[in-house]
Coordinates of C-alpha atoms in Angstrom, one line a residue:
X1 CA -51.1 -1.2 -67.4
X2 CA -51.3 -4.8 -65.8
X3 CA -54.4 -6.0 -64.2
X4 CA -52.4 -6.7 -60.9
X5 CA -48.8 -5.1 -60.5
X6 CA -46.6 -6.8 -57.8
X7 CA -43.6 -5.4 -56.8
X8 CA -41.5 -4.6 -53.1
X9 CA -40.6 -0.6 -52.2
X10 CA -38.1 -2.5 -49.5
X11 CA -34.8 -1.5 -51.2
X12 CA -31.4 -3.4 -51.1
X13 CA -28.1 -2.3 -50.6
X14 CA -28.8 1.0 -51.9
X15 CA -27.9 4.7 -50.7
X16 CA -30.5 6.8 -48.6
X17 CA -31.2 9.0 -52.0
X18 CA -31.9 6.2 -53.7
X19 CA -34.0 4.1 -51.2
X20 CA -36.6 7.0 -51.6
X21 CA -36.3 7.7 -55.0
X22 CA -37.3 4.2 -55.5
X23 CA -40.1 4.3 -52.8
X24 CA -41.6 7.5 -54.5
X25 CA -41.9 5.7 -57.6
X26 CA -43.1 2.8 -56.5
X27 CA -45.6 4.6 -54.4
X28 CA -46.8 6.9 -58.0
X29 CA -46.8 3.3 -59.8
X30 CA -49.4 2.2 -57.2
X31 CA -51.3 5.4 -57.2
X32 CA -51.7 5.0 -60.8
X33 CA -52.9 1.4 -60.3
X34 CA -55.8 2.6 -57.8
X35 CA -56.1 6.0 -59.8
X36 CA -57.2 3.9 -63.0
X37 CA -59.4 0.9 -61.3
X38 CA -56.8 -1.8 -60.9
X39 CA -54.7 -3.1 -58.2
X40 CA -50.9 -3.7 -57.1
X41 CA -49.4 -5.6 -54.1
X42 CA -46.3 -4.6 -52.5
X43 CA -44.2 -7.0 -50.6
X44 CA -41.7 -5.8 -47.8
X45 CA -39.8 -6.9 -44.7
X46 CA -41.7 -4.8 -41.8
X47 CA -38.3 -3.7 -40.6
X48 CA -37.6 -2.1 -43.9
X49 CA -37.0 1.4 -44.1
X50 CA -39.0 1.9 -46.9
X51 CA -42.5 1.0 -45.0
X52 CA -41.8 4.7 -42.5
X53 CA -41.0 6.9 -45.7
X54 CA -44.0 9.7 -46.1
X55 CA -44.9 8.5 -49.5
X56 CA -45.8 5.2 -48.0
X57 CA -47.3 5.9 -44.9
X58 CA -49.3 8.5 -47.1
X59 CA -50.6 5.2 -49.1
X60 CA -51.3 3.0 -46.4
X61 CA -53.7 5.8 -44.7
X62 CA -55.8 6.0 -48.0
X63 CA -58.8 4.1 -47.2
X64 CA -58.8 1.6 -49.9
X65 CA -55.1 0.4 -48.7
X66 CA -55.1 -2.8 -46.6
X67 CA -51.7 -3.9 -45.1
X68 CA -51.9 -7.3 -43.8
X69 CA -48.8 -8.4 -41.6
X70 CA -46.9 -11.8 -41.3
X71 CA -44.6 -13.5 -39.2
X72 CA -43.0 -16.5 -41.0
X73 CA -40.4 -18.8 -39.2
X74 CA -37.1 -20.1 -41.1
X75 CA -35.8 -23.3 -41.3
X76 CA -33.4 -21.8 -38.5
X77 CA -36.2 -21.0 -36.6
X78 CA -35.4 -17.7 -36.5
X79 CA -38.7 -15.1 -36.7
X80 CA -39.2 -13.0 -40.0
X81 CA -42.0 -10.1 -40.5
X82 CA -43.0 -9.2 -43.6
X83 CA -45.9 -7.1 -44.8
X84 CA -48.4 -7.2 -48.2
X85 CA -50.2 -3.9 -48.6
X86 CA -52.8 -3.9 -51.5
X87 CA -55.8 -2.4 -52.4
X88 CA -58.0 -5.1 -53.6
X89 CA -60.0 -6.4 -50.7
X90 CA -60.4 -10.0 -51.7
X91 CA -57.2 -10.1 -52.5
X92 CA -56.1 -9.1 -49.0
X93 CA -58.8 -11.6 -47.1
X94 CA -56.7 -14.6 -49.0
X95 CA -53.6 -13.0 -48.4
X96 CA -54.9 -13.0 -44.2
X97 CA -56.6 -16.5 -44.7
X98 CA -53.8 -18.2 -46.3
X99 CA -51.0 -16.7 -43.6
X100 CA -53.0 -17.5 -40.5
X101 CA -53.3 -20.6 -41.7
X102 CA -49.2 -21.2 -42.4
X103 CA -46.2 -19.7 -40.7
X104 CA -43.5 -21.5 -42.3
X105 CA -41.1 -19.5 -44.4
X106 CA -40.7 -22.0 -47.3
X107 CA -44.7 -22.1 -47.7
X108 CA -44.6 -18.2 -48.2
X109 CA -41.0 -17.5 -50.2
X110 CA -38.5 -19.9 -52.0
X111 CA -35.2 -20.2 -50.9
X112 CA -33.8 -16.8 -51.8
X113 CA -30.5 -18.6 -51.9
X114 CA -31.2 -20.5 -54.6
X115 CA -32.4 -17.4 -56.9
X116 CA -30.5 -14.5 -58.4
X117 CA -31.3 -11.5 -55.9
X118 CA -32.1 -9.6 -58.8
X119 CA -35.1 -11.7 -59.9
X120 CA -38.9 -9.9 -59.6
X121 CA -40.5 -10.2 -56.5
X122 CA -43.5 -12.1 -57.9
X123 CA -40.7 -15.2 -58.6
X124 CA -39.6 -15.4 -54.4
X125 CA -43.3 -16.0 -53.8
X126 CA -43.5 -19.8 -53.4
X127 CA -46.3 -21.5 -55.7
X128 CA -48.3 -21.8 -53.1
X129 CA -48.7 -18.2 -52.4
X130 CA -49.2 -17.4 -56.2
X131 CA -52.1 -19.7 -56.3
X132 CA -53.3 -17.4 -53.3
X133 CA -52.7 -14.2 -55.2
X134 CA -54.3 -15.4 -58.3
X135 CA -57.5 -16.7 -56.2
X136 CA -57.9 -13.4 -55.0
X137 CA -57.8 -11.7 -58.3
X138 CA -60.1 -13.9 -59.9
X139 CA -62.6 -12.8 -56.6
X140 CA -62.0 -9.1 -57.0
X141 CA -62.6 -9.3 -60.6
X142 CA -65.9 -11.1 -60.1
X143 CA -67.0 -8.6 -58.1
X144 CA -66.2 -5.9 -59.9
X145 CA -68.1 -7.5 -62.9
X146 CA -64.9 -7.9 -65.0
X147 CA -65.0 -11.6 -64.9
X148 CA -67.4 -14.7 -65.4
X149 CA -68.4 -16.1 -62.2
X150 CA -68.1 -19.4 -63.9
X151 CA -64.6 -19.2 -65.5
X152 CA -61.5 -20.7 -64.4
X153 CA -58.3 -18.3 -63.8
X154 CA -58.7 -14.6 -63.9
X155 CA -59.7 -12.4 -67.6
X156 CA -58.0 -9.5 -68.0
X157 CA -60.7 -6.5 -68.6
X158 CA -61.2 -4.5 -71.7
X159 CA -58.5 -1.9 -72.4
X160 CA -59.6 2.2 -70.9
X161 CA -61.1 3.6 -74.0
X162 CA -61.0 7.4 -75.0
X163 CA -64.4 8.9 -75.8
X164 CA -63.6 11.7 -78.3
X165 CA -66.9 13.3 -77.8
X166 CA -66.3 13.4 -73.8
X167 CA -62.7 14.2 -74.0
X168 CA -61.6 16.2 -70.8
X169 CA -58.8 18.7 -70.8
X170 CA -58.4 17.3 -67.8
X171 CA -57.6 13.8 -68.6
X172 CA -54.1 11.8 -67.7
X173 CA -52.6 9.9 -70.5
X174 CA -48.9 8.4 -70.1
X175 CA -46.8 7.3 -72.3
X176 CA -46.9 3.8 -73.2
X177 CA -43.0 3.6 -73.1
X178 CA -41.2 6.1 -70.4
X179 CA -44.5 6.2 -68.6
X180 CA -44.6 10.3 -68.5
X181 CA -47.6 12.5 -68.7
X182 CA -48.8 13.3 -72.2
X183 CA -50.5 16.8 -73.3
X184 CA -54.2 15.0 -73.7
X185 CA -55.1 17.1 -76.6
X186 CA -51.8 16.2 -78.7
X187 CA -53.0 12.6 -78.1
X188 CA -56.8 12.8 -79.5
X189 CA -55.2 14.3 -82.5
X190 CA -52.9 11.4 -83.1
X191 CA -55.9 9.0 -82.6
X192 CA -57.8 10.9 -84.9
X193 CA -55.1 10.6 -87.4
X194 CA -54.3 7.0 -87.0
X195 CA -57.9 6.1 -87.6
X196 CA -58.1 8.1 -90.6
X197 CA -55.0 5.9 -91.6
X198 CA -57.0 2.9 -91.3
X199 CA -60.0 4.3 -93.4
X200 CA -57.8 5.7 -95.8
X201 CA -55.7 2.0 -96.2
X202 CA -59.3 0.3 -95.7
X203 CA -57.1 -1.9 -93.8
X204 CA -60.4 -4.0 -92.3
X205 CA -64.0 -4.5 -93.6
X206 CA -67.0 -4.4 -91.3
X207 CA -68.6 -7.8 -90.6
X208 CA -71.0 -9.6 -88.6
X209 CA -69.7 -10.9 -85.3
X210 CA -70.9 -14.2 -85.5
X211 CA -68.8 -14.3 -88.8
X212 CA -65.7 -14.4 -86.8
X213 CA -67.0 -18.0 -84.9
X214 CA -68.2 -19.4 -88.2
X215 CA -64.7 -19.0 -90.1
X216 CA -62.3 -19.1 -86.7
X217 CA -64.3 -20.9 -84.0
X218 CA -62.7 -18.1 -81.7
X219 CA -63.8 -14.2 -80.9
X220 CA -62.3 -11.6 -82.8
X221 CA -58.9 -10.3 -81.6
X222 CA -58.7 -7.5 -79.2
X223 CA -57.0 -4.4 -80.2
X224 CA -55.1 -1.5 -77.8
X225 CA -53.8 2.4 -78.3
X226 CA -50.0 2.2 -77.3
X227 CA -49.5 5.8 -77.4
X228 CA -45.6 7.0 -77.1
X229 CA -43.8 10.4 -77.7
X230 CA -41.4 10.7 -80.4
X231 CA -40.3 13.9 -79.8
X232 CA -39.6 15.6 -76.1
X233 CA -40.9 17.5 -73.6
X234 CA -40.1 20.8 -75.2
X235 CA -41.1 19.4 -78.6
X236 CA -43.8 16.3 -78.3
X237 CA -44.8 14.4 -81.7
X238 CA -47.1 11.9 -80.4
X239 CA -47.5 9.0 -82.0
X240 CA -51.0 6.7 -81.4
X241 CA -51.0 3.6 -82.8
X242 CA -53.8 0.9 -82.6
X243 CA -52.7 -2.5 -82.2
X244 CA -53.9 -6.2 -82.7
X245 CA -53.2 -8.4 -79.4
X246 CA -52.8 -11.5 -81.1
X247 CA -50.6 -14.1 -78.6
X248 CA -48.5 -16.3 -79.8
X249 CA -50.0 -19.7 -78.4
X250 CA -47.7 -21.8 -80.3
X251 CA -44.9 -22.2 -83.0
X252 CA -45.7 -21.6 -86.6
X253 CA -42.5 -21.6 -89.1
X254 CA -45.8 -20.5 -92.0
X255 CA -45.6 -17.1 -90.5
X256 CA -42.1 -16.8 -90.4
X257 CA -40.7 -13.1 -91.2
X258 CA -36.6 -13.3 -92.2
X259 CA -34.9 -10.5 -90.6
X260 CA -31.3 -10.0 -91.7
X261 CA -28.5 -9.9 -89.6
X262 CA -26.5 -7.1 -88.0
X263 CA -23.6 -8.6 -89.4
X264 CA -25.5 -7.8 -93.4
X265 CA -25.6 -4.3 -92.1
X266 CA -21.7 -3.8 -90.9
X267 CA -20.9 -5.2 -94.5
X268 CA -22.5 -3.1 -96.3
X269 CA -20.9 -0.1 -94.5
X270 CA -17.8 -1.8 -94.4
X271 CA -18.2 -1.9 -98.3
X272 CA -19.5 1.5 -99.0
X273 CA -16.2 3.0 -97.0
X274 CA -13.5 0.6 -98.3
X275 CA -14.7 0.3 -102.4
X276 CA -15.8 4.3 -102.2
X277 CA -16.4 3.9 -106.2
X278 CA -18.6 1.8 -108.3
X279 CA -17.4 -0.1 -111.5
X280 CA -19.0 2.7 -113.6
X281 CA -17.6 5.6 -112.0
X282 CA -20.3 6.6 -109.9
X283 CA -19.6 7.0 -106.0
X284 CA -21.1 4.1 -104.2
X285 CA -24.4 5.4 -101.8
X286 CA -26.4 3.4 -99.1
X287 CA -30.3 4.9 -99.1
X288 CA -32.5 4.2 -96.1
X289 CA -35.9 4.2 -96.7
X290 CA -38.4 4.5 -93.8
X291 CA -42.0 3.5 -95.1
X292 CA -45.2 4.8 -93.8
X293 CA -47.9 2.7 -92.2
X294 CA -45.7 -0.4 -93.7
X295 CA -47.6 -3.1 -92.8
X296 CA -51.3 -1.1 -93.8
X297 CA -49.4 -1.7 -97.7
X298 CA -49.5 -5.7 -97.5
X299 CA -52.4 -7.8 -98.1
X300 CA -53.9 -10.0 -95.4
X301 CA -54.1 -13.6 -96.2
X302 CA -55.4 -15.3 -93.6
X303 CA -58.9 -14.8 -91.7
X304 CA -58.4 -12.5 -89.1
X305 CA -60.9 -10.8 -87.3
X306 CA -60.6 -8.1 -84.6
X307 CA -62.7 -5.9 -81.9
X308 CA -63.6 -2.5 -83.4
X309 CA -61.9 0.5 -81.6
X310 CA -64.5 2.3 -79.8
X311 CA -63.9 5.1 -82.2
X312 CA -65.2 3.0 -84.9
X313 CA -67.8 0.8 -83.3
X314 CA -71.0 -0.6 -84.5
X315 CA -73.6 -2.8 -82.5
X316 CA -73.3 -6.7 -83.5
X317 CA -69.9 -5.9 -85.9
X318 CA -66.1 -6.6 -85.8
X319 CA -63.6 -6.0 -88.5
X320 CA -62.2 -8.8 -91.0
X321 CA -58.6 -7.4 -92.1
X322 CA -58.2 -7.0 -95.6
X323 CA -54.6 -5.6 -95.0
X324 CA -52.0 -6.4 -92.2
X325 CA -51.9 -5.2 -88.7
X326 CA -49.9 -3.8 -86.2
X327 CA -50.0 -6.8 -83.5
X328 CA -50.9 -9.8 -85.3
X329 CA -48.5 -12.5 -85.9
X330 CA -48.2 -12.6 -90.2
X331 CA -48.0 -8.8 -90.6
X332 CA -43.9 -8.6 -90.9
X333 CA -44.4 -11.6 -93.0
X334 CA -46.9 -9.7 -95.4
X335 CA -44.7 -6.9 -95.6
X336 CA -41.7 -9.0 -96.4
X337 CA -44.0 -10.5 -99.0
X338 CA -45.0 -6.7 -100.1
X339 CA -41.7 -4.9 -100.9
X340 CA -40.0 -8.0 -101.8
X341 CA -42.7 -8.2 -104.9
X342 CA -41.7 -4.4 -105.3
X343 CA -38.5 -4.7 -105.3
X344 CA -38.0 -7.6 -107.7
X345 CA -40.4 -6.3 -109.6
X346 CA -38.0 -3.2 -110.1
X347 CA -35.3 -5.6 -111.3
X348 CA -33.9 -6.4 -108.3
X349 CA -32.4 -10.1 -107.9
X350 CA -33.7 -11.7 -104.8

């Protein structure tokens, strides 16, 4: 879940069904936002529909809801109201400070006219109003202790951990893809397995944290659960998997990872169905193989250090991966490397 989600409940050219369909979910999107200590602003013409329907009204009465109005003037002069509702007090004291101080239309939104009407909310805002959103992130974030008071831009906070010793029945966990509710105790159980996948792979090595600033200069990588089910309501197979947040900062062509081409894959079919028959007699087969864990198989060959999951944790320690990761930039590569040595190794011609 983002820090800060920005998005508009004002819908456009759509039926009265859908209108509040899409209301309701951006109201639950919101709730979620508040529910789990972070924040959202919603942008919408005061005049729209969507600021009377119950779900929003039933927002903007909760007490931590601000709604700050604004009247902006066109280049036609003609009035516009539009309203921010957020839940991040310093955010919404910019917000007020910066529209009292400008009225004009093109100081507050681009020129909708020159944009796709389909583009995100957050790219009508004119740059001058994204410095103002920004500004009053960075504020909340200081005050809420999740960012240096002396650092410039805002820092994104650590990730909501899951104590395994103080797991509630009770908790909400969503899935990381369709966003649904997840039966809590099916996702401990998949955490529990995947990190008796990475002892079992011994896929990183425990080592001092000052280790990580002598070999790299830069603090160990941050990791994440993206938790997703596989299966269905009816039928969940949850799936937890813990992942390296490496960003990509800039091109490298060393940790390049070939991927072949649909077009490989329509031949192959295409051959299979036309020749039917191999030279010796034999009735030509494709096999798909779907590995296990793939990239926990490859060596790591760079130094690359990460945060310990909280499930793992030691005072003063990070882990130094002695295997590939989900998340970091080299691990297709290192499996590429891994079954290609398998495979020629098995007399395959590469």
């Amino acid at each position: 879940m983002p820090m800060l989600l920005i998005a508009s409940s004002a819908g456009s050219g759509r039926n009265l069904k859908s209108m509040c369909d899409h209301v309701s979910g951006c109201v639950d999107l919101y709730t979620r936002q508040r529910d789990s200590g972070r924040y959202f602003l919603d942008v919408q013409p005061d005049c729209a529909a969507s600021a009377k329907h119950p779900a929003m009204q039933s927002l903007l009465q909760c007490e931590t809801s601000r709604a700050i109005p604004s009247q902006t003037r066109t280049h036609a002069h003609v009035n516009r109201q539009f309203c921010f509702v957020t839940n991040s007090p310093y955010l919404a004291s910019e917000l007020k400070a910066e529209l009292t101080r400008s009225s004009e239309f093109s100081s507050i939104f681009r020129e909708c006219s020159q944009l796709d009407r389909k583009m995100h909310i957050s790219a009508l805002l004119s740059p001058r109003l994204h410095a103002t959103v920004l500004r009053g992130l960075h504020e909340q974030l200081k005050a809420d202790g999740k960012a240096d008071p002396f650092s410039i831009g805002t820092v994104c906070c650590e990730e909501p951990h899951f104590d395994f010793d103080e797991w509630s029945s009770e908790q909400e966990v969503f899935d990381d893809s369709t966003g649904a509710k997840l039966p809590p105790q099916l996702v401990q159980e998949a955490m529990l397995k995947e990190i008796n996948e990475y002892k079992k792979h011994q896929v990183y090595v425990k080592v001092p944290r000052s280790e990580a600033f002598e070999v790299t200069g830069k603090p160990p990588i941050s990791v994440r659960w993206v938790i997703v089910n596989k299966g269905d309501d009816q039928n969940p197979e949850i799936r937890a998997r813990l992942v390296a947040r490496e960003v990509k900062r800039d091109k490298r062509t060393d940790l390049f990872a070939a991927t072949p081409p649909l077009e490989a894959k329509k031949f192959l079919f295409s051959h299979v169905a036309t020749q039917k028959v191999h030279k010796s007699g034999k009735p030509l087969k494709i096999r798909f193989i779907d590995a296990v864990r793939a990239h926990f198989h490859a060596d790591a060959i760079r130094d690359v250090y990460i945060e310990l999951p909280e499930q793992d944790a030691e005072p003063g320690m990070v882990g130094k991966l002695a295997r590939c990761m989900y998340g970091t930039r080299d691990a297709a590569q290192g499996w590429e490397r891994f079954y290609t040595k398998v495979l020629t190794q098995a007399g395959f011609v590469q």
